């Protein structure tokens, strides 16, 4: 059965956009059904010249195709629309929108700690490099980290807030919490993990215009830097998308994003020229090895409860076993 939708009332925008948005939202989250007439997903044939059976609603022309198959290949769940006061919540057999976006309490503590621990293990080399180059010892460093004045100073620093709080939260919210539940039903979880980061990487191209405007370097260097930044942000985006799917939480990717913004890209060239080069490079290799070894165990879905995206795809008959188990 194709996606179902209700007649739209009082919504702005073209009819085709309204009709497209209804199954998209309903497939991802479900919505409360009011006593309006629920109509099955319209079908149209070549003889209808692209006009669906609903009055005043025009859909793309297709020969014998349904609305559900036009929107995405997975079309089992249904959607409802109840007019001006409609909101995304639980429908019978559905999953709430907030749950799909990673806002849930089940398994929140391991979801906050384990992905961050895994990312810190990956950065074992840079962390050791930072500790070697830091003039203060461990005790003094902990005093600085735990001091209320240090946190007060950070919270009044707009650059710190942007890099450690606002950017991680907003970027993970948009590119993971909002985008993955829309992409996964159409592409499957595996392709979505690698498709979503491409948008995340392109979103950082605005740095090109800033550098060109202020002529911070030559044009070739700017575009080379942008290509490099696109590459590692796309890889990082795939990693946080993997964490989002495997944990079913947004908090893990946000904390990992904030930590990586603080650490920056590993200074491998500086490590190669460091006075204690051998132990430092050993820490780099050990960190990468332990990360690859612990990636699956620390992101085991059994630690985090049911995974909303996996449950959604299972109901649609399109389960992705490698990522969901």
C-alpha positions as YAML, in Angstrom:
chain: A
units: angstrom
residues:
- id: 1
  name: UNK
  ca: [0.00, 0.00, 0.00]
- id: 2
  name: UNK
  ca: [1.31, 3.42, -0.86]
- id: 3
  name: UNK
  ca: [1.72, 6.39, 1.43]
- id: 4
  name: UNK
  ca: [-1.61, 7.84, 2.49]
- id: 5
  name: UNK
  ca: [-2.39, 11.49, 2.98]
- id: 6
  name: UNK
  ca: [-5.27, 13.72, 3.90]
- id: 7
  name: UNK
  ca: [-6.65, 16.73, 2.09]
- id: 8
  name: UNK
  ca: [-4.64, 19.85, 2.81]
- id: 9
  name: UNK
  ca: [-6.43, 22.84, 4.32]
- id: 10
  name: UNK
  ca: [-5.09, 26.33, 4.88]
- id: 11
  name: UNK
  ca: [-1.48, 25.62, 3.93]
- id: 12
  name: UNK
  ca: [0.58, 27.99, 1.81]
- id: 13
  name: UNK
  ca: [2.55, 26.83, -1.16]
- id: 14
  name: UNK
  ca: [1.74, 25.01, -4.35]
- id: 15
  name: UNK
  ca: [-0.48, 21.91, -4.20]
- id: 16
  name: UNK
  ca: [2.32, 19.70, -5.45]
- id: 17
  name: UNK
  ca: [4.60, 20.85, -2.61]
- id: 18
  name: UNK
  ca: [1.86, 20.28, -0.05]
- id: 19
  name: UNK
  ca: [1.15, 16.79, -1.33]
- id: 20
  name: UNK
  ca: [4.87, 15.97, -1.43]
- id: 21
  name: UNK
  ca: [5.40, 17.20, 2.13]
- id: 22
  name: UNK
  ca: [2.59, 15.13, 3.60]
- id: 23
  name: UNK
  ca: [4.00, 11.66, 2.88]
- id: 24
  name: UNK
  ca: [7.52, 12.88, 3.64]
- id: 25
  name: UNK
  ca: [6.64, 14.04, 7.16]
- id: 26
  name: UNK
  ca: [4.23, 11.20, 7.75]
- id: 27
  name: UNK
  ca: [6.71, 8.56, 6.66]
- id: 28
  name: UNK
  ca: [9.38, 9.94, 8.97]
- id: 29
  name: UNK
  ca: [7.29, 10.51, 12.02]
- id: 30
  name: UNK
  ca: [3.57, 9.89, 11.70]
- id: 31
  name: UNK
  ca: [1.12, 12.58, 12.73]
- id: 32
  name: UNK
  ca: [-2.18, 12.73, 14.57]
- id: 33
  name: UNK
  ca: [-5.23, 11.92, 12.51]
- id: 34
  name: UNK
  ca: [-8.25, 14.18, 12.88]
- id: 35
  name: UNK
  ca: [-11.77, 13.37, 11.68]
- id: 36
  name: UNK
  ca: [-10.95, 14.51, 8.14]
- id: 37
  name: UNK
  ca: [-11.29, 12.14, 5.23]
- id: 38
  name: UNK
  ca: [-8.15, 10.09, 4.72]
- id: 39
  name: UNK
  ca: [-7.48, 9.41, 1.07]
- id: 40
  name: UNK
  ca: [-5.16, 6.74, -0.37]
- id: 41
  name: UNK
  ca: [-2.06, 7.82, -2.20]
- id: 42
  name: UNK
  ca: [-3.12, 8.96, -5.67]
- id: 43
  name: UNK
  ca: [-2.10, 7.03, -8.73]
- id: 44
  name: UNK
  ca: [-2.06, 8.31, -12.24]
- id: 45
  name: UNK
  ca: [-1.45, 6.86, -15.66]
- id: 46
  name: UNK
  ca: [-0.17, 8.31, -18.90]
- id: 47
  name: UNK
  ca: [-3.71, 9.03, -20.02]
- id: 48
  name: UNK
  ca: [-4.23, 11.48, -17.15]
- id: 49
  name: UNK
  ca: [-1.43, 13.73, -18.43]
- id: 50
  name: UNK
  ca: [0.19, 13.94, -15.02]
- id: 51
  name: UNK
  ca: [-2.95, 14.99, -13.11]
- id: 52
  name: UNK
  ca: [-3.82, 13.02, -9.98]
- id: 53
  name: UNK
  ca: [-7.32, 12.06, -8.97]
- id: 54
  name: UNK
  ca: [-7.37, 14.74, -6.23]
- id: 55
  name: UNK
  ca: [-8.97, 17.98, -7.46]
- id: 56
  name: UNK
  ca: [-6.54, 20.84, -7.92]
- id: 57
  name: UNK
  ca: [-3.41, 18.75, -7.30]
- id: 58
  name: UNK
  ca: [-0.86, 18.26, -10.06]
- id: 59
  name: UNK
  ca: [1.87, 15.67, -9.79]
- id: 60
  name: UNK
  ca: [4.78, 14.84, -12.06]
- id: 61
  name: UNK
  ca: [3.70, 12.78, -15.03]
- id: 62
  name: UNK
  ca: [4.53, 9.11, -14.84]
- id: 63
  name: UNK
  ca: [3.20, 5.98, -16.47]
- id: 64
  name: UNK
  ca: [1.36, 3.88, -13.92]
- id: 65
  name: UNK
  ca: [3.48, 5.14, -11.00]
- id: 66
  name: UNK
  ca: [2.21, 5.92, -7.53]
- id: 67
  name: UNK
  ca: [3.01, 8.93, -5.42]
- id: 68
  name: UNK
  ca: [4.88, 6.75, -2.96]
- id: 69
  name: UNK
  ca: [7.16, 5.27, -5.61]
- id: 70
  name: UNK
  ca: [7.76, 8.77, -7.03]
- id: 71
  name: UNK
  ca: [8.79, 10.11, -3.63]
- id: 72
  name: UNK
  ca: [10.89, 7.18, -2.46]
- id: 73
  name: UNK
  ca: [11.11, 3.43, -3.02]
- id: 74
  name: UNK
  ca: [9.94, 2.61, 0.52]
- id: 75
  name: UNK
  ca: [6.24, 3.30, 0.74]
- id: 76
  name: UNK
  ca: [4.65, 1.15, 3.38]
- id: 77
  name: UNK
  ca: [3.92, 3.56, 6.26]
- id: 78
  name: UNK
  ca: [1.06, 6.02, 6.05]
- id: 79
  name: UNK
  ca: [0.73, 9.69, 6.85]
- id: 80
  name: UNK
  ca: [-2.04, 11.96, 8.01]
- id: 81
  name: UNK
  ca: [-2.65, 15.66, 7.86]
- id: 82
  name: UNK
  ca: [-5.13, 17.45, 10.06]
- id: 83
  name: UNK
  ca: [-5.01, 21.04, 8.89]
- id: 84
  name: UNK
  ca: [-3.62, 24.11, 10.62]
- id: 85
  name: UNK
  ca: [-3.15, 22.50, 14.03]
- id: 86
  name: UNK
  ca: [-1.38, 19.37, 12.84]
- id: 87
  name: UNK
  ca: [1.79, 18.40, 14.67]
- id: 88
  name: UNK
  ca: [4.27, 15.55, 14.45]
- id: 89
  name: UNK
  ca: [3.70, 13.09, 17.28]
- id: 90
  name: UNK
  ca: [2.91, 9.42, 17.68]
- id: 91
  name: UNK
  ca: [0.54, 7.76, 15.26]
- id: 92
  name: UNK
  ca: [-0.57, 4.18, 15.55]
- id: 93
  name: UNK
  ca: [2.50, 2.10, 14.72]
- id: 94
  name: UNK
  ca: [4.57, 5.27, 14.13]
- id: 95
  name: UNK
  ca: [7.63, 6.84, 15.75]
- id: 96
  name: UNK
  ca: [7.74, 10.36, 17.10]
- id: 97
  name: UNK
  ca: [9.65, 12.98, 15.16]
- id: 98
  name: UNK
  ca: [11.80, 13.93, 18.16]
- id: 99
  name: UNK
  ca: [12.75, 10.29, 18.69]
- id: 100
  name: UNK
  ca: [13.81, 9.97, 15.05]
- id: 101
  name: UNK
  ca: [15.90, 13.12, 15.48]
- id: 102
  name: UNK
  ca: [17.77, 11.56, 18.41]
- id: 103
  name: UNK
  ca: [16.00, 13.32, 21.27]
- id: 104
  name: UNK
  ca: [15.18, 10.45, 23.62]
- id: 105
  name: UNK
  ca: [16.05, 9.30, 27.14]
- id: 106
  name: UNK
  ca: [16.56, 5.58, 26.56]
- id: 107
  name: UNK
  ca: [20.30, 4.84, 26.65]
- id: 108
  name: UNK
  ca: [21.26, 8.51, 26.89]
- id: 109
  name: UNK
  ca: [24.18, 8.06, 29.31]
- id: 110
  name: UNK
  ca: [26.13, 5.51, 27.24]
- id: 111
  name: UNK
  ca: [25.20, 7.51, 24.12]
- id: 112
  name: UNK
  ca: [26.86, 10.59, 25.64]
- id: 113
  name: UNK
  ca: [29.96, 8.87, 27.05]
- id: 114
  name: UNK
  ca: [30.96, 6.01, 24.75]
- id: 115
  name: UNK
  ca: [31.12, 7.85, 21.38]
- id: 116
  name: UNK
  ca: [33.13, 10.64, 23.02]
- id: 117
  name: UNK
  ca: [35.48, 8.07, 24.57]
- id: 118
  name: UNK
  ca: [35.87, 6.39, 21.18]
- id: 119
  name: UNK
  ca: [36.73, 9.72, 19.54]
- id: 120
  name: UNK
  ca: [39.25, 10.56, 22.27]
- id: 121
  name: UNK
  ca: [40.92, 7.20, 21.68]
- id: 122
  name: UNK
  ca: [41.24, 8.10, 17.99]
- id: 123
  name: UNK
  ca: [42.90, 11.37, 19.07]
- id: 124
  name: UNK
  ca: [45.30, 9.63, 21.46]
- id: 125
  name: UNK
  ca: [48.31, 10.88, 19.50]
- id: 126
  name: UNK
  ca: [47.21, 14.55, 19.35]
- id: 127
  name: UNK
  ca: [46.22, 14.42, 23.04]
- id: 128
  name: UNK
  ca: [49.68, 13.12, 23.98]
- id: 129
  name: UNK
  ca: [51.25, 15.78, 21.76]
- id: 130
  name: UNK
  ca: [49.17, 18.45, 23.50]
- id: 131
  name: UNK
  ca: [50.21, 17.20, 26.94]
- id: 132
  name: UNK
  ca: [53.90, 17.09, 25.95]
- id: 133
  name: UNK
  ca: [53.82, 20.66, 24.69]
- id: 134
  name: UNK
  ca: [51.76, 22.02, 27.58]
- id: 135
  name: UNK
  ca: [53.91, 23.89, 30.14]
- id: 136
  name: UNK
  ca: [51.72, 22.90, 33.12]
- id: 137
  name: UNK
  ca: [51.49, 19.45, 34.67]
- id: 138
  name: UNK
  ca: [48.38, 17.28, 34.94]
- id: 139
  name: UNK
  ca: [47.33, 18.62, 38.36]
- id: 140
  name: UNK
  ca: [47.52, 22.26, 37.28]
- id: 141
  name: UNK
  ca: [45.69, 21.44, 34.06]
- id: 142
  name: UNK
  ca: [42.82, 19.80, 35.93]
- id: 143
  name: UNK
  ca: [42.58, 22.82, 38.24]
- id: 144
  name: UNK
  ca: [42.26, 25.11, 35.24]
- id: 145
  name: UNK
  ca: [39.65, 22.86, 33.59]
- id: 146
  name: UNK
  ca: [37.53, 22.57, 36.73]
- id: 147
  name: UNK
  ca: [37.83, 26.21, 37.81]
- id: 148
  name: UNK
  ca: [34.50, 28.11, 37.59]
- id: 149
  name: UNK
  ca: [36.31, 31.21, 36.37]
- id: 150
  name: UNK
  ca: [37.64, 29.33, 33.35]
- id: 151
  name: UNK
  ca: [34.15, 28.21, 32.38]
- id: 152
  name: UNK
  ca: [32.74, 31.69, 32.97]
- id: 153
  name: UNK
  ca: [35.40, 33.11, 30.67]
- id: 154
  name: UNK
  ca: [34.56, 30.54, 28.00]
- id: 155
  name: UNK
  ca: [30.83, 31.18, 28.21]
- id: 156
  name: UNK
  ca: [31.38, 34.88, 27.59]
- id: 157
  name: UNK
  ca: [33.67, 34.26, 24.61]
- id: 158
  name: UNK
  ca: [31.57, 34.31, 21.42]
- id: 159
  name: UNK
  ca: [34.19, 32.45, 19.41]
- id: 160
  name: UNK
  ca: [34.29, 29.65, 21.98]
- id: 161
  name: UNK
  ca: [30.50, 29.47, 22.03]
- id: 162
  name: UNK
  ca: [30.39, 29.34, 18.24]
- id: 163
  name: UNK
  ca: [33.01, 26.61, 17.90]
- id: 164
  name: UNK
  ca: [32.16, 24.44, 20.91]
- id: 165
  name: UNK
  ca: [28.40, 24.85, 21.34]
- id: 166
  name: UNK
  ca: [26.49, 26.55, 18.51]
- id: 167
  name: UNK
  ca: [28.24, 25.04, 15.48]
- id: 168
  name: UNK
  ca: [28.26, 21.42, 16.76]
- id: 169
  name: UNK
  ca: [24.63, 21.59, 17.87]
- id: 170
  name: UNK
  ca: [23.21, 23.27, 14.76]
- id: 171
  name: UNK
  ca: [25.28, 21.31, 12.24]
- id: 172
  name: UNK
  ca: [24.51, 17.94, 13.79]
- id: 173
  name: UNK
  ca: [20.85, 18.91, 14.11]
- id: 174
  name: UNK
  ca: [20.59, 19.80, 10.42]
- id: 175
  name: UNK
  ca: [22.92, 17.29, 8.75]
- id: 176
  name: UNK
  ca: [22.30, 14.29, 11.00]
- id: 177
  name: UNK
  ca: [19.05, 14.63, 12.97]
- id: 178
  name: UNK
  ca: [17.01, 16.24, 10.17]
- id: 179
  name: UNK
  ca: [18.65, 14.90, 7.02]
- id: 180
  name: UNK
  ca: [19.26, 11.24, 7.85]
- id: 181
  name: UNK
  ca: [15.61, 10.39, 8.67]
- id: 182
  name: UNK
  ca: [14.68, 11.85, 5.27]
- id: 183
  name: UNK
  ca: [17.47, 10.18, 3.27]
- id: 184
  name: UNK
  ca: [17.46, 6.73, 4.88]
- id: 185
  name: UNK
  ca: [13.96, 5.68, 3.72]
- id: 186
  name: UNK
  ca: [14.87, 6.58, 0.14]
- id: 187
  name: UNK
  ca: [18.45, 5.32, -0.08]
- id: 188
  name: UNK
  ca: [18.85, 2.87, 2.81]
- id: 189
  name: UNK
  ca: [21.09, 3.44, 5.81]
- id: 190
  name: UNK
  ca: [24.39, 2.59, 4.13]
- id: 191
  name: UNK
  ca: [24.15, 5.05, 1.22]
- id: 192
  name: UNK
  ca: [22.66, 7.69, 3.54]
- id: 193
  name: UNK
  ca: [25.76, 7.55, 5.75]
- id: 194
  name: UNK
  ca: [27.92, 8.51, 2.76]
- id: 195
  name: UNK
  ca: [25.46, 10.86, 1.04]
- id: 196
  name: UNK
  ca: [24.64, 13.08, 4.00]
- id: 197
  name: UNK
  ca: [28.30, 14.10, 4.65]
- id: 198
  name: UNK
  ca: [28.59, 15.48, 1.10]
- id: 199
  name: UNK
  ca: [26.07, 18.18, 1.98]
- id: 200
  name: UNK
  ca: [27.96, 18.75, 5.23]
- id: 201
  name: UNK
  ca: [31.23, 19.21, 3.34]
- id: 202
  name: UNK
  ca: [29.72, 21.58, 0.76]
- id: 203
  name: UNK
  ca: [28.29, 23.69, 3.62]
- id: 204
  name: UNK
  ca: [31.87, 24.65, 4.54]
- id: 205
  name: UNK
  ca: [32.62, 26.17, 1.12]
- id: 206
  name: UNK
  ca: [31.68, 29.61, 2.43]
- id: 207
  name: UNK
  ca: [35.25, 29.83, 3.75]
- id: 208
  name: UNK
  ca: [36.37, 30.17, 0.12]
- id: 209
  name: UNK
  ca: [34.46, 33.43, -0.28]
- id: 210
  name: UNK
  ca: [35.81, 34.77, 3.00]
- id: 211
  name: UNK
  ca: [39.40, 34.03, 2.01]
- id: 212
  name: UNK
  ca: [38.95, 35.42, -1.50]
- id: 213
  name: UNK
  ca: [37.32, 38.55, -0.14]
- id: 214
  name: UNK
  ca: [40.16, 39.30, 2.28]
- id: 215
  name: UNK
  ca: [42.84, 37.91, -0.09]
- id: 216
  name: UNK
  ca: [44.38, 35.78, 2.64]
- id: 217
  name: UNK
  ca: [46.27, 33.63, 0.12]
- id: 218
  name: UNK
  ca: [46.59, 32.88, -3.57]
- id: 219
  name: UNK
  ca: [43.55, 31.57, -5.44]
- id: 220
  name: UNK
  ca: [45.14, 28.16, -5.99]
- id: 221
  name: UNK
  ca: [46.02, 27.77, -2.31]
- id: 222
  name: UNK
  ca: [42.51, 28.78, -1.26]
- id: 223
  name: UNK
  ca: [40.83, 26.19, -3.50]
- id: 224
  name: UNK
  ca: [43.35, 23.50, -2.51]
- id: 225
  name: UNK
  ca: [42.62, 24.24, 1.15]
- id: 226
  name: UNK
  ca: [38.88, 24.12, 0.45]
- id: 227
  name: UNK
  ca: [39.19, 20.72, -1.26]
- id: 228
  name: UNK
  ca: [41.16, 19.38, 1.70]
- id: 229
  name: UNK
  ca: [38.62, 20.77, 4.15]
- id: 230
  name: UNK
  ca: [35.77, 19.24, 2.15]
- id: 231
  name: UNK
  ca: [37.50, 15.86, 2.28]
- id: 232
  name: UNK
  ca: [38.03, 15.65, 6.01]
- id: 233
  name: UNK
  ca: [34.69, 17.24, 6.91]
- id: 234
  name: UNK
  ca: [32.97, 14.66, 4.68]
- id: 235
  name: UNK
  ca: [34.85, 11.83, 6.42]
- id: 236
  name: UNK
  ca: [33.97, 13.28, 9.82]
- id: 237
  name: UNK
  ca: [30.35, 13.66, 8.71]
- id: 238
  name: UNK
  ca: [30.23, 9.98, 7.74]
- id: 239
  name: UNK
  ca: [31.60, 9.09, 11.18]
- id: 240
  name: UNK
  ca: [29.02, 11.14, 13.08]
- id: 241
  name: UNK
  ca: [26.24, 9.82, 10.81]
- id: 242
  name: UNK
  ca: [27.42, 6.31, 11.70]
- id: 243
  name: UNK
  ca: [27.29, 7.24, 15.40]
- id: 244
  name: UNK
  ca: [23.83, 8.75, 15.02]
- id: 245
  name: UNK
  ca: [22.42, 5.62, 13.40]
- id: 246
  name: UNK
  ca: [24.17, 3.13, 15.70]
- id: 247
  name: UNK
  ca: [23.25, 4.94, 18.93]
- id: 248
  name: UNK
  ca: [19.93, 6.52, 17.95]
- id: 249
  name: UNK
  ca: [20.96, 9.68, 19.82]
- id: 250
  name: UNK
  ca: [22.04, 13.17, 18.79]
- id: 251
  name: UNK
  ca: [24.05, 13.92, 21.93]
- id: 252
  name: UNK
  ca: [26.97, 11.65, 20.97]
- id: 253
  name: UNK
  ca: [27.63, 13.27, 17.57]
- id: 254
  name: UNK
  ca: [27.28, 16.75, 19.11]
- id: 255
  name: UNK
  ca: [29.84, 16.04, 21.86]
- id: 256
  name: UNK
  ca: [32.24, 14.42, 19.38]
- id: 257
  name: UNK
  ca: [31.84, 17.38, 17.03]
- id: 258
  name: UNK
  ca: [32.61, 19.82, 19.85]
- id: 259
  name: UNK
  ca: [35.67, 17.82, 20.90]
- id: 260
  name: UNK
  ca: [37.01, 17.66, 17.33]
- id: 261
  name: UNK
  ca: [36.47, 21.41, 16.90]
- id: 262
  name: UNK
  ca: [38.59, 21.94, 20.00]
- id: 263
  name: UNK
  ca: [41.35, 19.58, 18.88]
- id: 264
  name: UNK
  ca: [41.43, 20.62, 15.24]
- id: 265
  name: UNK
  ca: [43.00, 18.50, 12.51]
- id: 266
  name: UNK
  ca: [45.89, 16.39, 13.90]
- id: 267
  name: UNK
  ca: [49.24, 18.12, 13.48]
- id: 268
  name: UNK
  ca: [50.98, 15.15, 11.89]
- id: 269
  name: UNK
  ca: [53.78, 17.26, 10.36]
- id: 270
  name: UNK
  ca: [54.60, 18.76, 13.76]
- id: 271
  name: UNK
  ca: [54.61, 15.26, 15.26]
- id: 272
  name: UNK
  ca: [57.16, 14.11, 12.66]
- id: 273
  name: UNK
  ca: [59.51, 16.93, 13.74]
- id: 274
  name: UNK
  ca: [58.82, 16.63, 17.48]
- id: 275
  name: UNK
  ca: [61.81, 15.95, 19.80]
- id: 276
  name: UNK
  ca: [59.97, 12.89, 21.14]
- id: 277
  name: UNK
  ca: [58.93, 11.76, 17.71]
- id: 278
  name: UNK
  ca: [59.02, 7.97, 18.23]
- id: 279
  name: UNK
  ca: [56.76, 7.67, 21.31]
- id: 280
  name: UNK
  ca: [54.44, 10.30, 19.86]
- id: 281
  name: UNK
  ca: [54.05, 8.48, 16.54]
- id: 282
  name: UNK
  ca: [53.52, 5.25, 18.49]
- id: 283
  name: UNK
  ca: [50.61, 6.97, 20.29]
- id: 284
  name: UNK
  ca: [49.20, 8.06, 16.92]
- id: 285
  name: UNK
  ca: [49.33, 4.48, 15.61]
- id: 286
  name: UNK
  ca: [48.00, 3.04, 18.87]
- id: 287
  name: UNK
  ca: [45.07, 5.45, 18.85]
- id: 288
  name: UNK
  ca: [44.07, 4.55, 15.30]
- id: 289
  name: UNK
  ca: [44.44, 0.84, 16.01]
- id: 290
  name: UNK
  ca: [42.36, 0.94, 19.18]
- id: 291
  name: UNK
  ca: [39.74, 3.06, 17.43]
- id: 292
  name: UNK
  ca: [39.29, 0.50, 14.65]
- id: 293
  name: UNK
  ca: [39.25, -2.32, 17.22]
- id: 294
  name: UNK
  ca: [36.63, -0.69, 19.46]
- id: 295
  name: UNK
  ca: [34.47, 0.97, 16.80]
- id: 296
  name: UNK
  ca: [31.94, -1.85, 16.59]
- id: 297
  name: UNK
  ca: [31.85, -2.87, 20.30]
- id: 298
  name: UNK
  ca: [31.41, 0.70, 21.63]
- id: 299
  name: UNK
  ca: [28.65, 1.44, 19.10]
- id: 300
  name: UNK
  ca: [26.79, -1.83, 19.60]
- id: 301
  name: UNK
  ca: [23.07, -0.97, 19.34]
- id: 302
  name: UNK
  ca: [22.35, -3.26, 22.31]
- id: 303
  name: UNK
  ca: [23.95, -0.61, 24.55]
- id: 304
  name: UNK
  ca: [21.51, 2.10, 23.47]
- id: 305
  name: UNK
  ca: [18.11, 0.40, 23.25]
- id: 306
  name: UNK
  ca: [15.96, 0.33, 20.13]
- id: 307
  name: UNK
  ca: [17.23, 2.36, 17.18]
- id: 308
  name: UNK
  ca: [14.50, 4.63, 15.75]
- id: 309
  name: UNK
  ca: [15.75, 4.67, 12.15]
- id: 310
  name: UNK
  ca: [16.21, 0.90, 12.11]
- id: 311
  name: UNK
  ca: [12.72, 0.38, 13.54]
- id: 312
  name: UNK
  ca: [11.35, 2.71, 10.87]
- id: 313
  name: UNK
  ca: [12.99, 0.78, 8.04]
- id: 314
  name: UNK
  ca: [12.04, -2.59, 9.51]
- id: 315
  name: UNK
  ca: [8.38, -1.55, 9.44]
- id: 316
  name: UNK
  ca: [8.87, -0.62, 5.80]
- id: 317
  name: UNK
  ca: [10.43, -4.01, 5.07]
- id: 318
  name: UNK
  ca: [13.84, -2.51, 4.29]
- id: 319
  name: UNK
  ca: [16.05, -3.45, 7.25]
- id: 320
  name: UNK
  ca: [19.78, -2.75, 7.09]
- id: 321
  name: UNK
  ca: [21.32, -5.57, 9.15]
- id: 322
  name: UNK
  ca: [24.99, -4.44, 9.14]
- id: 323
  name: UNK
  ca: [24.27, -1.06, 10.77]
- id: 324
  name: UNK
  ca: [21.30, -2.10, 12.89]
- id: 325
  name: UNK
  ca: [22.89, -5.04, 14.65]
...
